[in-house]
Amino acid sequence: MSNPPQFTWDDLQFFLAVARTGQLSTAARQLRSSHATVSRRIDRLEFALKVKLFERNPRGYVLTAMGTRFVETAERMEQETERLRADLADGSMAQRGLVRLSAPEGFANFFFAPVLPRFAARHPHLSLELVTIQQIMSLSRKEADISVVLDEPKGGPYFAEKLTDYHLQIYGSRDYLAKAPAITCRQDLLEHPFVSYIEEMIFAPGLDYLSDVHPRIKPQFQSSSIFAQLTATRNGLGLCILPYFFASRYPELVRVLPEEIDLKRQYWITCHRDLKQAPRVRAVIDFLREAVRGEDARFVPPYIVAASSPRRLESGS
């Protein structure tokens, strides 16, 4: 009798990384390995199973029908492994490992990065990767462990929880507004250049807000970076819709039509449901919750709070 096929859990991790990315080089980066090592592991797994899992072509690796079936089995084993690790983790081990967090540029740079020293002091054995190129990260392919997003995920095997509301207003620099035509109503906004996102690169519906202000506004300068938009606005290029929690830091910026225009959006935290109980992931989620609660006044302007009754705030929380 021939020996049954032999393979290891490590082989399955390499298989899943290639199956999810379709590229040896991308899988190698995720696994902190080399292109050649990933290729050898896939070849070894196919030899052990005596089945072809991928079709190779110049564009990458494409799953065969058997490979697609094998993904389901490998993912179930991956989920059980994560649960086992969570069950075995005691107090000293529960907060070790690497977590990749994907977050919008504004949230990452103007809120989360400043509280990182607190996170590091609390979790000295946790390594954190912070990715702000959110539109290319995929929870389904496990390219990120946790994501902070602007729109609640619809469907899928995901845990999602609202972190906080945040508000946006129109801002312009004092120097620009001193020289520009007066603004007394929304119609006057059409006489001013706007700074905004590149329309084709808006990666979340929550960022498509120019039409909420006026349907005929056409931006003169567009950037995929909110930091570039902020810099352009501070330097007098025109008007821009910016989140209060970081625009309010700059005294040279002035709100435009503050009594008339206020946009509310949300930040959501989400992860694959199977990862939620992993100690390393749970530690980051708990820290984000606590950090936002401790700084909630930064996200909601005081004049909004003052204008709202306690009952209204409670019902909208």
Short mmCIF file of N, CA and C in Angstrom, two decimals, residues 165-253:
data_model
loop_
_atom_site.label_atom_id
_atom_site.label_comp_id
_atom_site.label_asym_id
_atom_site.label_seq_id
_atom_site.Cartn_x
_atom_site.Cartn_y
_atom_site.Cartn_z
N ASP A 165 -19.72 58.80 15.04
CA ASP A 165 -20.09 59.76 14.01
C ASP A 165 -18.97 60.77 13.89
N TYR A 166 -18.87 61.39 12.73
CA TYR A 166 -17.98 62.56 12.61
C TYR A 166 -18.62 63.54 11.64
N HIS A 167 -18.24 64.80 11.78
CA HIS A 167 -18.88 65.86 11.01
C HIS A 167 -17.89 66.53 10.07
N LEU A 168 -18.43 67.00 8.94
CA LEU A 168 -17.63 67.72 7.95
C LEU A 168 -18.30 69.05 7.64
N GLN A 169 -17.47 70.06 7.40
CA GLN A 169 -17.96 71.36 6.95
C GLN A 169 -17.09 71.85 5.80
N ILE A 170 -17.53 72.95 5.21
CA ILE A 170 -16.73 73.60 4.17
C ILE A 170 -15.74 74.54 4.85
N TYR A 171 -14.49 74.47 4.41
CA TYR A 171 -13.44 75.32 4.97
C TYR A 171 -12.72 76.07 3.86
N GLY A 172 -12.24 77.25 4.21
CA GLY A 172 -11.35 78.02 3.34
C GLY A 172 -10.34 78.73 4.21
N SER A 173 -9.20 79.09 3.64
CA SER A 173 -8.20 79.80 4.43
C SER A 173 -8.63 81.26 4.62
N ARG A 174 -8.17 81.85 5.71
CA ARG A 174 -8.51 83.25 5.98
C ARG A 174 -8.04 84.15 4.83
N ASP A 175 -6.84 83.90 4.33
CA ASP A 175 -6.31 84.73 3.25
C ASP A 175 -7.15 84.59 1.99
N TYR A 176 -7.55 83.36 1.68
CA TYR A 176 -8.37 83.17 0.48
C TYR A 176 -9.72 83.87 0.63
N LEU A 177 -10.38 83.70 1.76
CA LEU A 177 -11.71 84.26 1.96
C LEU A 177 -11.67 85.79 2.01
N ALA A 178 -10.57 86.36 2.45
CA ALA A 178 -10.46 87.82 2.51
C ALA A 178 -10.43 88.43 1.11
N LYS A 179 -9.95 87.68 0.12
CA LYS A 179 -9.83 88.21 -1.24
C LYS A 179 -10.94 87.73 -2.17
N ALA A 180 -11.64 86.67 -1.78
CA ALA A 180 -12.64 86.05 -2.66
C ALA A 180 -14.01 86.70 -2.50
N PRO A 181 -14.91 86.48 -3.46
CA PRO A 181 -16.27 87.01 -3.33
C PRO A 181 -16.96 86.49 -2.07
N ALA A 182 -17.83 87.30 -1.51
CA ALA A 182 -18.52 86.92 -0.27
C ALA A 182 -19.42 85.71 -0.51
N ILE A 183 -19.58 84.92 0.55
CA ILE A 183 -20.43 83.73 0.48
C ILE A 183 -21.53 83.89 1.51
N THR A 184 -22.76 84.03 1.03
CA THR A 184 -23.90 84.20 1.93
C THR A 184 -24.93 83.08 1.79
N CYS A 185 -24.81 82.26 0.73
CA CYS A 185 -25.75 81.16 0.52
C CYS A 185 -25.06 80.09 -0.33
N ARG A 186 -25.71 78.95 -0.48
CA ARG A 186 -25.12 77.85 -1.25
C ARG A 186 -24.83 78.26 -2.69
N GLN A 187 -25.69 79.07 -3.28
CA GLN A 187 -25.50 79.47 -4.68
C GLN A 187 -24.17 80.20 -4.87
N ASP A 188 -23.75 80.94 -3.86
CA ASP A 188 -22.48 81.68 -3.95
C ASP A 188 -21.29 80.74 -4.07
N LEU A 189 -21.44 79.51 -3.61
CA LEU A 189 -20.33 78.57 -3.66
C LEU A 189 -19.88 78.29 -5.09
N LEU A 190 -20.79 78.45 -6.06
CA LEU A 190 -20.46 78.17 -7.45
C LEU A 190 -19.44 79.16 -8.01
N GLU A 191 -19.23 80.28 -7.32
CA GLU A 191 -18.27 81.28 -7.76
C GLU A 191 -16.87 80.99 -7.24
N HIS A 192 -16.70 79.87 -6.55
CA HIS A 192 -15.41 79.58 -5.91
C HIS A 192 -14.85 78.25 -6.38
N PRO A 193 -13.52 78.16 -6.53
CA PRO A 193 -12.89 76.87 -6.85
C PRO A 193 -12.97 75.93 -5.65
N PHE A 194 -13.18 74.66 -5.93
CA PHE A 194 -13.26 73.65 -4.87
C PHE A 194 -12.11 72.65 -4.99
N VAL A 195 -11.73 72.13 -3.84
CA VAL A 195 -10.73 71.08 -3.74
C VAL A 195 -11.47 69.82 -3.28
N SER A 196 -11.24 68.69 -3.94
CA SER A 196 -12.00 67.50 -3.57
C SER A 196 -11.27 66.24 -4.05
N TYR A 197 -11.97 65.09 -3.92
CA TYR A 197 -11.43 63.81 -4.36
C TYR A 197 -11.54 63.66 -5.88
N ILE A 198 -10.68 62.81 -6.44
CA ILE A 198 -10.81 62.41 -7.84
C ILE A 198 -12.02 61.48 -7.92
N GLU A 199 -12.97 61.84 -8.73
CA GLU A 199 -14.26 61.15 -8.72
C GLU A 199 -14.12 59.65 -8.98
N GLU A 200 -13.26 59.26 -9.94
CA GLU A 200 -13.14 57.85 -10.28
C GLU A 200 -12.43 57.05 -9.19
N MET A 201 -11.79 57.74 -8.25
CA MET A 201 -11.02 57.05 -7.22
C MET A 201 -11.68 57.11 -5.85
N ILE A 202 -12.92 57.58 -5.80
CA ILE A 202 -13.64 57.58 -4.53
C ILE A 202 -13.96 56.13 -4.17
N PHE A 203 -13.37 55.64 -3.08
CA PHE A 203 -13.47 54.22 -2.76
C PHE A 203 -14.60 53.89 -1.80
N ALA A 204 -15.33 54.91 -1.32
CA ALA A 204 -16.45 54.67 -0.41
C ALA A 204 -17.55 55.69 -0.69
N PRO A 205 -18.81 55.26 -0.76
CA PRO A 205 -19.90 56.20 -1.01
C PRO A 205 -19.92 57.37 -0.04
N GLY A 206 -19.47 57.14 1.20
CA GLY A 206 -19.48 58.20 2.19
C GLY A 206 -18.59 59.38 1.86
N LEU A 207 -17.65 59.21 0.91
CA LEU A 207 -16.76 60.30 0.52
C LEU A 207 -17.31 61.11 -0.65
N ASP A 208 -18.38 60.67 -1.24
CA ASP A 208 -18.96 61.36 -2.40
C ASP A 208 -19.98 62.38 -1.91
N TYR A 209 -19.48 63.52 -1.41
CA TYR A 209 -20.38 64.44 -0.72
C TYR A 209 -20.54 65.81 -1.37
N LEU A 210 -19.86 66.09 -2.48
CA LEU A 210 -20.01 67.40 -3.09
C LEU A 210 -21.46 67.66 -3.52
N SER A 211 -22.11 66.63 -4.05
CA SER A 211 -23.50 66.81 -4.49
C SER A 211 -24.43 67.08 -3.32
N ASP A 212 -24.05 66.67 -2.10
CA ASP A 212 -24.86 66.98 -0.93
C ASP A 212 -24.85 68.48 -0.61
N VAL A 213 -23.80 69.14 -1.05
CA VAL A 213 -23.68 70.59 -0.81
C VAL A 213 -24.36 71.36 -1.93
N HIS A 214 -24.01 71.03 -3.17
CA HIS A 214 -24.64 71.65 -4.34
C HIS A 214 -24.36 70.78 -5.55
N PRO A 215 -25.38 70.40 -6.31
CA PRO A 215 -25.18 69.45 -7.43
C PRO A 215 -24.32 70.01 -8.56
N ARG A 216 -24.11 71.33 -8.59
CA ARG A 216 -23.38 71.92 -9.72
C ARG A 216 -21.93 72.27 -9.37
N ILE A 217 -21.48 71.90 -8.21
CA ILE A 217 -20.09 72.18 -7.85
C ILE A 217 -19.17 71.25 -8.65
N LYS A 218 -18.18 71.82 -9.30
CA LYS A 218 -17.17 71.07 -10.03
C LYS A 218 -15.80 71.43 -9.46
N PRO A 219 -15.10 70.48 -8.87
CA PRO A 219 -13.81 70.81 -8.25
C PRO A 219 -12.76 71.23 -9.28
N GLN A 220 -11.93 72.17 -8.88
CA GLN A 220 -10.85 72.62 -9.75
C GLN A 220 -9.58 71.82 -9.52
N PHE A 221 -9.36 71.41 -8.25
CA PHE A 221 -8.21 70.58 -7.92
C PHE A 221 -8.73 69.32 -7.24
N GLN A 222 -8.25 68.16 -7.71
CA GLN A 222 -8.69 66.89 -7.15
C GLN A 222 -7.49 66.04 -6.76
N SER A 223 -7.63 65.34 -5.64
CA SER A 223 -6.57 64.45 -5.18
C SER A 223 -7.18 63.27 -4.46
N SER A 224 -6.53 62.12 -4.57
CA SER A 224 -6.98 60.94 -3.82
C SER A 224 -6.58 61.03 -2.35
N SER A 225 -5.74 62.03 -2.01
CA SER A 225 -5.24 62.18 -0.65
C SER A 225 -5.95 63.32 0.08
N ILE A 226 -6.55 63.02 1.23
CA ILE A 226 -7.18 64.06 2.02
C ILE A 226 -6.13 65.01 2.59
N PHE A 227 -4.91 64.50 2.82
CA PHE A 227 -3.85 65.37 3.32
C PHE A 227 -3.45 66.39 2.25
N ALA A 228 -3.39 65.97 0.99
CA ALA A 228 -3.10 66.90 -0.10
C ALA A 228 -4.21 67.94 -0.24
N GLN A 229 -5.46 67.52 -0.06
CA GLN A 229 -6.58 68.46 -0.11
C GLN A 229 -6.47 69.50 1.01
N LEU A 230 -6.15 69.02 2.21
CA LEU A 230 -5.98 69.92 3.35
C LEU A 230 -4.87 70.93 3.09
N THR A 231 -3.74 70.46 2.58
CA THR A 231 -2.60 71.35 2.32
C THR A 231 -2.95 72.39 1.27
N ALA A 232 -3.64 71.96 0.21
CA ALA A 232 -4.03 72.90 -0.83
C ALA A 232 -4.98 73.97 -0.28
N THR A 233 -5.90 73.56 0.58
CA THR A 233 -6.86 74.50 1.15
C THR A 233 -6.17 75.48 2.08
N ARG A 234 -5.27 74.99 2.90
CA ARG A 234 -4.53 75.87 3.81
C ARG A 234 -3.70 76.90 3.04
N ASN A 235 -3.30 76.54 1.82
CA ASN A 235 -2.48 77.45 1.02
C ASN A 235 -3.30 78.31 0.07
N GLY A 236 -4.62 78.33 0.27
CA GLY A 236 -5.46 79.28 -0.43
C GLY A 236 -5.90 78.91 -1.82
N LEU A 237 -5.89 77.58 -2.14
CA LEU A 237 -6.29 77.17 -3.48
C LEU A 237 -7.80 77.28 -3.70
N GLY A 238 -8.58 77.19 -2.62
CA GLY A 238 -10.03 77.28 -2.76
C GLY A 238 -10.72 76.73 -1.52
N LEU A 239 -11.97 76.29 -1.71
CA LEU A 239 -12.76 75.74 -0.62
C LEU A 239 -12.68 74.21 -0.64
N CYS A 240 -12.91 73.62 0.53
CA CYS A 240 -12.83 72.16 0.62
C CYS A 240 -13.73 71.67 1.75
N ILE A 241 -14.35 70.51 1.56
CA ILE A 241 -15.12 69.86 2.61
C ILE A 241 -14.16 68.97 3.39
N LEU A 242 -14.01 69.28 4.69
CA LEU A 242 -13.03 68.59 5.52
C LEU A 242 -13.66 68.14 6.83
N PRO A 243 -13.19 67.04 7.39
CA PRO A 243 -13.67 66.60 8.70
C PRO A 243 -13.27 67.60 9.79
N TYR A 244 -14.20 67.88 10.67
CA TYR A 244 -13.95 68.81 11.77
C TYR A 244 -12.80 68.36 12.65
N PHE A 245 -12.65 67.04 12.86
CA PHE A 245 -11.70 66.59 13.87
C PHE A 245 -10.25 66.88 13.51
N PHE A 246 -9.97 67.17 12.23
CA PHE A 246 -8.61 67.65 11.98
C PHE A 246 -8.55 69.05 11.37
N ALA A 247 -9.59 69.48 10.65
CA ALA A 247 -9.57 70.85 10.12
C ALA A 247 -9.57 71.88 11.24
N SER A 248 -10.23 71.55 12.36
CA SER A 248 -10.31 72.49 13.48
C SER A 248 -8.96 72.74 14.15
N ARG A 249 -7.95 71.94 13.82
CA ARG A 249 -6.63 72.13 14.41
C ARG A 249 -5.89 73.33 13.81
N TYR A 250 -6.35 73.80 12.66
CA TYR A 250 -5.60 74.81 11.93
C TYR A 250 -6.32 76.16 12.01
N PRO A 251 -5.75 77.10 12.76
CA PRO A 251 -6.43 78.39 12.96
C PRO A 251 -6.57 79.20 11.67
N GLU A 252 -5.78 78.89 10.66
CA GLU A 252 -5.90 79.64 9.40
C GLU A 252 -7.10 79.20 8.57
N LEU A 253 -7.78 78.13 8.99
CA LEU A 253 -8.97 77.67 8.27
C LEU A 253 -10.24 78.19 8.94
#
